[in-house]
């Protein structure tokens, strides 16, 4: 069964907005009505409301596996390329957007 609020399917994003108090009054009222009639939707909401999970511990292993040296090298190369392109544009002379005639 697909629940809808204001003719839109209820997404996890909408449920998180509900938890965060970011829905309009109309959206909130419609979502609460949808929640009353849908156990699966209430279960999804309960899961999303459980914000006290140990996220740092859950992702710690991934951080240890991150290819830090490769990421730093890629970032440095991208920054260098961007700086060269910026310098080439500003030193090219002529007129154009952002340049005086």
C-alpha positions as a LaTeX table, in Angstrom:
\begin{tabular}{lrrr}
\hline
Residue & $x$ (\AA) & $y$ (\AA) & $z$ (\AA) \\
\hline
Unk1 & 0.00 & 0.00 & 0.00 \\
Unk2 & 1.44 & 3.35 & $-1.06$ \\
Unk3 & 0.65 & 6.26 & 1.22 \\
Unk4 & 0.42 & 9.76 & $-0.13$ \\
Unk5 & 0.45 & 13.26 & 1.26 \\
Unk6 & $-0.98$ & 15.98 & $-0.95$ \\
Unk7 & $-0.87$ & 13.59 & $-3.94$ \\
Unk8 & 2.83 & 12.82 & $-3.36$ \\
Unk9 & 4.16 & 9.44 & $-2.20$ \\
Unk10 & 5.46 & 9.48 & 1.35 \\
Unk11 & 9.25 & 9.32 & 1.17 \\
Unk12 & 11.86 & 8.96 & 3.89 \\
Unk13 & 12.79 & 12.57 & 3.16 \\
Unk14 & 9.23 & 13.62 & 3.99 \\
Unk15 & 9.28 & 11.54 & 7.17 \\
Unk16 & 12.56 & 13.15 & 8.27 \\
Unk17 & 11.08 & 16.58 & 7.54 \\
Unk18 & 8.16 & 15.58 & 9.78 \\
Unk19 & 10.53 & 14.52 & 12.55 \\
Unk20 & 12.43 & 17.79 & 12.18 \\
Unk21 & 9.23 & 19.87 & 12.22 \\
Unk22 & 9.81 & 21.18 & 8.69 \\
Unk23 & 6.45 & 20.29 & 7.10 \\
Unk24 & 3.67 & 22.79 & 6.58 \\
Unk25 & 0.64 & 22.38 & 8.81 \\
Unk26 & $-1.29$ & 20.89 & 5.88 \\
Unk27 & 1.49 & 18.40 & 5.07 \\
Unk28 & 1.81 & 17.45 & 8.74 \\
Unk29 & $-1.92$ & 16.86 & 9.11 \\
Unk30 & $-2.02$ & 14.77 & 5.92 \\
Unk31 & 1.02 & 12.74 & 6.94 \\
Unk32 & $-0.42$ & 12.05 & 10.39 \\
Unk33 & $-3.60$ & 10.77 & 8.74 \\
Unk34 & $-1.51$ & 8.52 & 6.48 \\
Unk35 & 0.43 & 7.25 & 9.50 \\
Unk36 & $-2.77$ & 6.28 & 11.31 \\
Unk37 & $-3.73$ & 3.85 & 8.58 \\
Unk38 & $-0.36$ & 2.38 & 7.69 \\
Unk39 & 1.68 & 0.22 & 10.09 \\
Unk40 & 4.57 & $-0.04$ & 7.62 \\
Unk41 & 4.79 & 3.74 & 7.39 \\
Unk42 & 4.75 & 4.03 & 11.19 \\
Unk43 & 7.59 & 1.50 & 11.35 \\
Unk44 & 9.62 & 3.53 & 8.85 \\
Unk45 & 9.00 & 6.67 & 10.89 \\
Unk46 & 10.08 & 4.92 & 14.10 \\
Unk47 & 13.28 & 3.78 & 12.43 \\
Unk48 & 14.05 & 7.29 & 11.22 \\
Unk49 & 13.29 & 8.78 & 14.63 \\
Unk50 & 15.94 & 6.55 & 16.20 \\
Unk51 & 18.70 & 9.11 & 15.80 \\
Unk52 & 20.84 & 7.92 & 18.69 \\
Unk53 & 22.73 & 5.35 & 16.68 \\
Unk54 & 26.50 & 5.05 & 17.03 \\
Unk55 & 27.25 & 6.51 & 13.57 \\
Unk56 & 30.91 & 7.23 & 14.29 \\
Unk57 & 31.49 & 3.62 & 15.32 \\
Unk58 & 29.57 & 2.32 & 12.32 \\
Unk59 & 31.73 & 4.23 & 9.84 \\
Unk60 & 35.05 & 4.05 & 11.68 \\
Unk61 & 36.20 & 1.03 & 9.66 \\
Unk62 & 35.45 & 2.80 & 6.40 \\
Unk63 & 37.49 & 5.82 & 7.43 \\
Unk64 & 40.41 & 3.54 & 8.21 \\
Unk65 & 40.14 & 2.08 & 4.70 \\
Unk66 & 39.90 & 5.43 & 2.92 \\
Unk67 & 42.72 & 5.99 & 0.41 \\
Unk68 & 43.80 & 9.25 & 2.06 \\
Unk69 & 47.00 & 9.73 & 0.06 \\
Unk70 & 45.20 & 9.20 & $-3.25$ \\
Unk71 & 42.38 & 11.52 & $-2.25$ \\
Unk72 & 44.81 & 14.23 & $-1.14$ \\
Unk73 & 46.77 & 13.90 & $-4.40$ \\
Unk74 & 43.59 & 14.10 & $-6.48$ \\
Unk75 & 42.45 & 17.17 & $-4.54$ \\
Unk76 & 45.84 & 18.86 & $-4.95$ \\
Unk77 & 45.82 & 18.15 & $-8.70$ \\
Unk78 & 42.29 & 19.52 & $-9.06$ \\
Unk79 & 43.19 & 22.64 & $-7.06$ \\
Unk80 & 46.30 & 23.17 & $-9.19$ \\
Unk81 & 44.32 & 22.79 & $-12.44$ \\
Unk82 & 41.66 & 25.19 & $-11.16$ \\
Unk83 & 44.34 & 27.76 & $-10.21$ \\
Unk84 & 45.96 & 27.48 & $-13.64$ \\
Unk85 & 42.62 & 27.89 & $-15.40$ \\
Unk86 & 41.72 & 30.89 & $-13.26$ \\
Unk87 & 45.09 & 32.48 & $-13.91$ \\
Unk88 & 44.83 & 31.82 & $-17.65$ \\
Unk89 & 41.38 & 33.44 & $-17.79$ \\
Unk90 & 42.41 & 36.49 & $-15.79$ \\
Unk91 & 45.66 & 36.92 & $-17.72$ \\
Unk92 & 44.21 & 36.41 & $-21.20$ \\
Unk93 & 43.34 & 40.07 & $-21.67$ \\
Unk94 & 40.55 & 41.29 & $-23.89$ \\
Unk95 & 37.03 & 42.04 & $-22.91$ \\
Unk96 & 34.41 & 39.71 & $-21.67$ \\
Unk97 & 32.11 & 39.07 & $-18.77$ \\
Unk98 & 33.54 & 40.54 & $-15.62$ \\
Unk99 & 36.27 & 42.40 & $-17.51$ \\
Unk100 & 36.22 & 46.13 & $-18.21$ \\
Unk101 & 36.01 & 47.23 & $-21.86$ \\
\hline
\end{tabular}
